[in-house]
Coordinates of C-alpha atoms in Angstrom, one line a residue:
M1 CA -0.1 0.0 0.0
S2 CA 3.4 2.9 0.4
D3 CA 2.0 3.2 -4.0
R4 CA -1.0 4.6 -2.6
I5 CA -1.7 8.5 -3.3
Y6 CA -3.7 10.2 -0.6
L7 CA -5.8 13.0 -2.2
D8 CA -8.4 13.0 0.5
H9 CA -6.6 16.2 2.8
A10 CA -9.8 17.4 2.6
A11 CA -11.7 14.7 4.5
T12 CA -8.9 13.9 6.7
T13 CA -5.0 15.0 6.6
P14 CA -2.1 12.7 7.7
L15 CA -0.4 13.5 11.1
R16 CA 2.5 16.0 10.9
P17 CA 5.5 14.1 13.1
E18 CA 5.6 17.0 15.2
A19 CA 1.1 16.4 16.6
A20 CA 2.8 12.1 17.3
A21 CA 5.3 13.3 18.9
A22 CA 3.5 16.2 21.6
L23 CA 0.1 13.9 21.9
D24 CA 2.8 10.7 23.3
L25 CA 4.9 13.5 25.6
G26 CA 0.9 13.9 26.5
R27 CA -0.1 10.9 27.2
S28 CA 2.5 10.8 30.1
I29 CA 1.4 13.8 31.4
W30 CA -1.8 11.3 32.9
A31 CA -3.4 13.3 35.3
N32 CA -7.0 15.4 34.6
P33 CA -6.4 18.5 34.7
S34 CA -9.3 19.4 36.5
S35 CA -7.8 17.5 39.8
P36 CA -6.1 20.0 42.2
H37 CA -3.1 18.1 43.3
A38 CA 0.2 18.4 41.9
E39 CA -0.2 16.0 38.9
G40 CA -3.5 17.5 38.2
R41 CA -2.2 20.9 38.7
K42 CA 1.4 20.1 36.0
A43 CA -1.2 18.4 33.4
R44 CA -3.5 21.7 34.2
Q45 CA -0.9 23.8 33.7
A46 CA 0.1 21.5 29.6
L47 CA -3.4 22.3 28.5
E48 CA -2.9 26.3 28.8
D49 CA 0.7 26.3 27.2
A50 CA -2.0 24.4 24.6
R51 CA -4.7 26.3 24.8
R52 CA -1.9 30.1 23.8
E53 CA 0.0 28.2 21.9
V54 CA -3.5 27.3 19.6
A55 CA -4.5 30.7 19.6
A56 CA -0.5 32.3 19.1
A57 CA -0.3 29.8 15.7
L58 CA -4.0 31.0 14.6
N59 CA -3.0 35.0 15.2
W60 CA -6.3 34.8 17.6
T61 CA -6.3 37.5 20.6
G62 CA -10.0 36.4 22.6
E63 CA -10.4 33.3 24.2
A64 CA -10.4 29.3 22.9
V65 CA -12.3 26.4 24.0
F66 CA -11.0 22.8 23.3
T67 CA -13.9 20.7 21.6
A68 CA -13.6 16.9 20.4
G69 CA -13.8 18.3 17.2
A70 CA -15.3 20.4 14.7
S71 CA -18.5 19.8 15.2
E72 CA -18.7 19.7 19.3
A73 CA -17.7 23.7 18.8
A74 CA -21.0 23.8 16.2
S75 CA -23.0 22.9 18.5
L76 CA -21.5 25.0 20.8
S77 CA -20.9 27.2 19.7
L78 CA -24.5 27.8 17.1
G79 CA -26.6 26.0 20.3
Q80 CA -25.1 29.0 23.1
A81 CA -24.6 32.1 21.6
K82 CA -27.0 34.8 22.7
G83 CA -28.7 35.9 20.4
G84 CA -32.0 34.8 17.7
E85 CA -32.8 33.9 14.9
R86 CA -30.1 31.4 13.7
F87 CA -29.4 31.7 10.4
V88 CA -26.8 29.4 8.0
S89 CA -25.6 29.5 4.7
A90 CA -27.2 26.5 1.9
V91 CA -23.9 25.6 1.3
E92 CA -22.9 24.2 4.8
H93 CA -21.0 21.4 6.7
D94 CA -23.9 18.4 8.2
A95 CA -22.4 19.4 11.2
I96 CA -23.5 23.2 11.1
L97 CA -27.0 22.6 9.3
K98 CA -27.9 19.2 11.5
A99 CA -26.1 21.7 15.0
V100 CA -30.0 23.9 14.6
P101 CA -32.5 22.2 11.9
D102 CA -34.8 24.9 12.7
A103 CA -32.0 27.6 11.6
T104 CA -32.9 30.3 8.4
I105 CA -31.7 29.1 5.7
L106 CA -29.5 32.0 3.2
P107 CA -29.4 31.0 -0.2
V108 CA -25.6 31.4 -2.6
D109 CA -25.3 32.2 -6.0
A110 CA -24.1 30.2 -8.9
D111 CA -20.3 30.9 -8.8
G112 CA -21.0 29.6 -4.7
S113 CA -21.1 32.7 -2.5
I114 CA -23.7 34.6 0.2
N115 CA -25.0 37.8 -1.8
A116 CA -24.6 40.3 0.2
Q117 CA -28.0 42.3 -0.5
R118 CA -29.6 39.2 0.0
L119 CA -27.9 39.2 3.0
A120 CA -28.5 42.3 4.7
D121 CA -32.4 41.8 3.2
M122 CA -33.2 39.1 5.2
L123 CA -31.8 40.2 9.0
L124 CA -33.1 43.4 8.5
A125 CA -35.9 42.4 10.2
T126 CA -34.2 40.6 12.4
T127 CA -32.5 41.2 16.5
R128 CA -29.6 39.8 17.2
P129 CA -29.3 36.8 14.4
V130 CA -27.0 34.2 14.5
V131 CA -24.9 33.6 11.4
A132 CA -23.0 30.9 9.9
I133 CA -21.1 31.2 7.4
Q134 CA -18.0 29.3 6.1
S135 CA -15.2 30.5 5.7
I136 CA -14.0 27.5 3.1
N137 CA -16.4 25.0 1.5
S138 CA -15.4 21.6 1.9
E139 CA -16.2 19.7 -1.9
T140 CA -15.3 22.8 -4.0
G141 CA -12.8 25.1 -2.2
N142 CA -15.4 27.6 -2.8
Q143 CA -13.9 30.7 -0.3
Q144 CA -16.6 33.7 1.5
D145 CA -15.2 37.2 1.1
I146 CA -15.7 37.0 5.4
P147 CA -15.0 40.7 5.9
A148 CA -17.7 41.5 3.8
L149 CA -20.4 39.3 5.4
S150 CA -18.9 40.1 8.8
Q151 CA -19.8 44.2 8.2
I152 CA -23.4 43.2 7.0
V153 CA -23.8 41.0 10.3
H154 CA -22.6 44.0 12.8
E155 CA -24.5 46.4 10.9
A156 CA -27.9 44.0 11.7
G157 CA -26.8 43.9 16.1
G158 CA -26.1 40.0 15.1
V159 CA -22.8 37.4 15.7
L160 CA -21.2 35.9 12.9
I161 CA -20.2 32.7 13.5
V162 CA -17.0 31.1 10.8
D163 CA -16.0 27.7 9.8
A164 CA -12.9 27.1 9.9
S165 CA -12.1 24.4 9.2
Q166 CA -10.7 24.2 6.2
S167 CA -9.2 26.8 6.1
A168 CA -7.1 26.9 9.8
G169 CA -3.9 26.6 10.0
K170 CA -3.4 26.8 6.1
M171 CA -4.2 30.3 5.5
P172 CA -5.3 33.9 8.5
L173 CA -7.9 33.5 9.8
P174 CA -10.8 35.6 8.3
D175 CA -11.2 38.8 10.3
G176 CA -14.4 40.2 11.2
A177 CA -16.1 36.9 12.6
D178 CA -17.4 36.6 16.8
A179 CA -15.8 32.9 16.6
V180 CA -14.4 30.3 15.0
I181 CA -14.5 27.1 14.3
V182 CA -11.3 24.8 13.5
S183 CA -10.5 20.8 13.8
A184 CA -7.3 20.0 14.3
H185 CA -7.3 17.2 11.7
K186 CA -7.8 18.5 9.2
L187 CA -4.6 20.8 9.5
G188 CA -1.9 17.7 10.8
G189 CA -3.5 16.8 14.7
P190 CA -5.3 14.2 15.8
I191 CA -8.5 13.1 15.7
G192 CA -10.5 13.9 18.3
I193 CA -10.1 18.2 19.4
G194 CA -11.4 21.0 17.7
A195 CA -11.5 24.5 19.1
L196 CA -14.6 27.4 20.0
L197 CA -12.8 30.3 19.4
L198 CA -14.5 33.5 21.3
R199 CA -13.5 36.7 21.5
D200 CA -15.0 37.1 24.6
F201 CA -16.9 34.2 26.6
A202 CA -20.4 36.3 26.6
L203 CA -20.9 35.5 22.9
L204 CA -22.2 32.1 24.9
E205 CA -24.6 31.1 27.2
P206 CA -22.3 29.0 30.1
V207 CA -24.0 25.0 31.1
G208 CA -21.0 24.0 33.8
G209 CA -18.5 21.7 33.6
Q210 CA -15.4 21.7 31.5
E211 CA -13.5 24.5 30.0
R212 CA -14.3 27.3 32.4
G213 CA -18.2 26.2 32.2
Y214 CA -18.8 25.9 28.6
R215 CA -18.3 22.0 28.1
R216 CA -18.9 19.3 29.8
G217 CA -15.8 16.3 29.8
T218 CA -12.1 16.0 30.7
E219 CA -10.4 17.7 28.8
N220 CA -8.1 16.2 26.1
L221 CA -4.5 16.9 26.6
P222 CA -2.9 14.5 24.4
A223 CA -5.0 15.8 22.0
A224 CA -4.6 19.2 23.0
M225 CA -0.7 19.7 23.3
A226 CA -0.9 17.5 20.0
F227 CA -3.1 19.9 17.9
A228 CA -0.7 22.8 18.9
A229 CA 2.5 20.7 17.8
A230 CA 0.8 20.2 14.5
L231 CA -0.6 24.3 13.9
K232 CA 2.9 25.1 15.1
A233 CA 3.9 23.5 11.7
C234 CA 1.8 25.0 9.6
R235 CA 3.6 26.8 7.2
E236 CA 1.8 29.1 5.0
P237 CA 1.7 28.9 1.8
Y238 CA -0.1 25.8 2.2
C239 CA 0.2 23.6 -0.7
D240 CA 3.3 25.5 -2.7
P241 CA 2.3 26.6 -5.7
A242 CA 4.8 24.2 -7.6
I243 CA 3.8 21.5 -6.3
L244 CA 0.3 21.9 -7.6
A245 CA 1.6 23.3 -11.0
P246 CA 0.5 20.0 -12.6
V247 CA -3.0 21.4 -12.2
R248 CA -3.3 24.7 -13.4
E249 CA -0.7 23.1 -16.5
R250 CA -2.3 20.2 -17.4
L251 CA -5.5 19.1 -15.8
A252 CA -7.4 22.9 -16.4
P253 CA -6.5 22.6 -20.6
A254 CA -7.2 18.6 -20.2
C255 CA -11.0 20.3 -18.9
A256 CA -11.6 21.9 -21.9
E257 CA -11.3 19.3 -23.7
F258 CA -12.1 16.8 -22.9
G259 CA -15.6 18.3 -22.4
A260 CA -15.2 17.8 -19.0
V261 CA -15.9 20.7 -15.5
R262 CA -13.5 22.5 -13.1
L263 CA -15.7 24.4 -10.6
A264 CA -12.5 26.3 -9.8
D265 CA -13.7 27.9 -12.8
R266 CA -17.5 28.6 -12.5
L267 CA -16.4 29.5 -8.5
A268 CA -16.3 33.2 -6.2
H269 CA -13.0 32.8 -4.9
P270 CA -11.7 29.1 -5.5
T271 CA -9.2 27.7 -3.1
P272 CA -6.3 26.5 -4.4
Y273 CA -6.0 23.0 -2.6
I274 CA -8.8 22.0 -2.5
E275 CA -10.9 21.0 -7.0
A276 CA -14.0 19.0 -7.4
L277 CA -14.0 17.9 -10.9
A278 CA -16.7 16.7 -13.0
M279 CA -15.7 14.2 -16.2
Q280 CA -18.0 13.6 -18.8
G281 CA -19.2 10.3 -19.4
I282 CA -18.8 8.7 -16.2
S283 CA -20.3 9.4 -12.6
G284 CA -18.5 9.9 -9.6
S285 CA -19.3 6.9 -8.2
A286 CA -17.3 5.7 -10.4
Q287 CA -14.3 7.4 -11.3
L288 CA -13.7 6.6 -7.2
M289 CA -14.0 3.2 -7.7
R290 CA -11.8 3.3 -10.6
F291 CA -8.7 6.1 -8.9
D292 CA -8.9 3.5 -5.9
M293 CA -8.0 0.2 -7.9
Q294 CA -5.5 2.6 -9.0
G295 CA -4.2 3.4 -6.0
F296 CA -5.7 7.2 -5.9
A297 CA -7.5 8.0 -2.3
I298 CA -9.8 10.4 -4.0
S299 CA -13.9 11.2 -2.4
Q300 CA -16.7 12.7 -4.0
G301 CA -16.8 15.5 -2.0
S302 CA -17.2 15.7 1.9
A303 CA -16.6 12.8 4.1
C304 CA -19.4 13.3 6.2
S305 CA -21.9 13.1 3.5
S306 CA -20.3 10.7 1.3
G307 CA -22.6 6.9 0.5
S308 CA -25.3 9.3 1.1
L309 CA -28.3 8.8 -1.4
R310 CA -29.8 11.9 -1.8
G311 CA -27.4 14.2 -4.0
S312 CA -24.8 17.4 -2.9
H313 CA -26.9 19.7 -1.0
V314 CA -23.4 21.8 -2.1
L315 CA -24.4 21.4 -5.3
Q316 CA -28.0 21.0 -5.8
A317 CA -27.8 24.8 -3.8
M318 CA -24.7 26.3 -6.6
D319 CA -28.1 25.3 -9.0
L320 CA -25.5 23.5 -10.8
D321 CA -26.9 20.7 -13.9
P322 CA -28.0 17.7 -12.4
A323 CA -26.4 15.8 -15.4
I324 CA -23.0 17.1 -14.1
A325 CA -23.1 17.1 -10.0
E326 CA -23.5 13.4 -10.9
N327 CA -19.8 13.0 -12.3
V328 CA -18.4 15.2 -9.6
I329 CA -15.5 14.3 -8.1
R330 CA -13.4 16.1 -4.5
V331 CA -9.5 15.9 -5.2
S332 CA -7.9 17.4 -2.7
F333 CA -4.6 18.6 -1.5
G334 CA -2.1 18.0 1.9
W335 CA 1.6 19.2 3.9
N336 CA 2.7 16.6 3.0
T337 CA 1.9 16.2 -1.6
T338 CA 3.9 16.3 -4.0
R339 CA 4.7 17.4 -7.3
E340 CA 4.6 14.3 -8.4
E341 CA 2.1 12.5 -6.8
V342 CA 0.1 15.8 -8.4
E343 CA 1.7 15.0 -12.1
R344 CA 0.9 10.9 -11.5
F345 CA -3.0 11.6 -10.6
C346 CA -2.9 14.7 -13.3
T347 CA -2.0 11.5 -16.0
V348 CA -4.5 8.6 -14.9
W349 CA -7.1 11.5 -14.8
I350 CA -7.0 12.9 -17.6
A351 CA -6.9 8.9 -19.7
M352 CA -10.2 8.9 -17.6
A353 CA -11.8 11.5 -19.1
R354 CA -10.1 11.3 -22.8
E355 CA -12.2 7.4 -22.0
G356 CA -15.4 9.4 -21.1
R357 CA -15.6 11.8 -23.9
D358 CA -15.4 8.8 -26.6
K359 CA -17.8 6.7 -24.4
S360 CA -20.4 9.6 -25.6
A361 CA -19.4 10.4 -28.6

């Protein structure tokens, strides 16, 4: 299996060596950080050190609450945020949509972006709305203009929660967020740890328990230390442009040649390390199996909804032609992706796309 190529980093990315070392060190500090004895105080000190390191690495000057991951951070922020009506964009991750199933849905334009004027109109008659908007979409790679949207939310007296699971540690956190959701395993940290960054604790209703009373459950100290180590190891740009150059040089022109669709060409603000591609004549599920057989790990979209019989709610919200949406795959690059791996993917994709075009002719 060593010759396999992993290109599904938007689902989860391999553990960085620095994070693995920190995880081992954290396991040696085995006491409960909430215990008052010397062992507990030592664990507490290590936990607070990790908290400061996470905030510093993300250039965040507010508060940080450790969670079991992005899904819990979403539930905590949307469930406990002080405010009124909840609004979420139509292209949010399932974790956000399921956290507030009764939320008002914010539609997006065909390029995947939230229409600023429509957002302003929808918030006009509300009192202290709580709005959740992702920074980068996990299925398409589209970036929302968070600074501009935050201004609209704040002018309406609202609170903006930003899901930065696909951007934290890869690019600077967007300006204007009141709360930010971060996931460690998307940037080279361990699974089972994340954070909710808060401009101020006053944004949330406390629930008692750990994390200054804003979360229940014993803190996962080893994972928190590994999370901090992974963030410190992150560098910008997340993927060197030279590594991803074959996508621009080979795959992009091949899309036009073989009648394929590269969603990046239709997006408002595409992200270089997430590519959504629709091949002519071969369904996404068939592509997935064929790439897997040839040694590539890719996906059809969000890992949390893969295998579902329903179509992608993200592509539906963008009003993408169902015939195209059915053939979309996602390839996502990470901290340890090499140019050779990208080249090999492009070679296999082009051969498969040529076959798909010929079959459809």
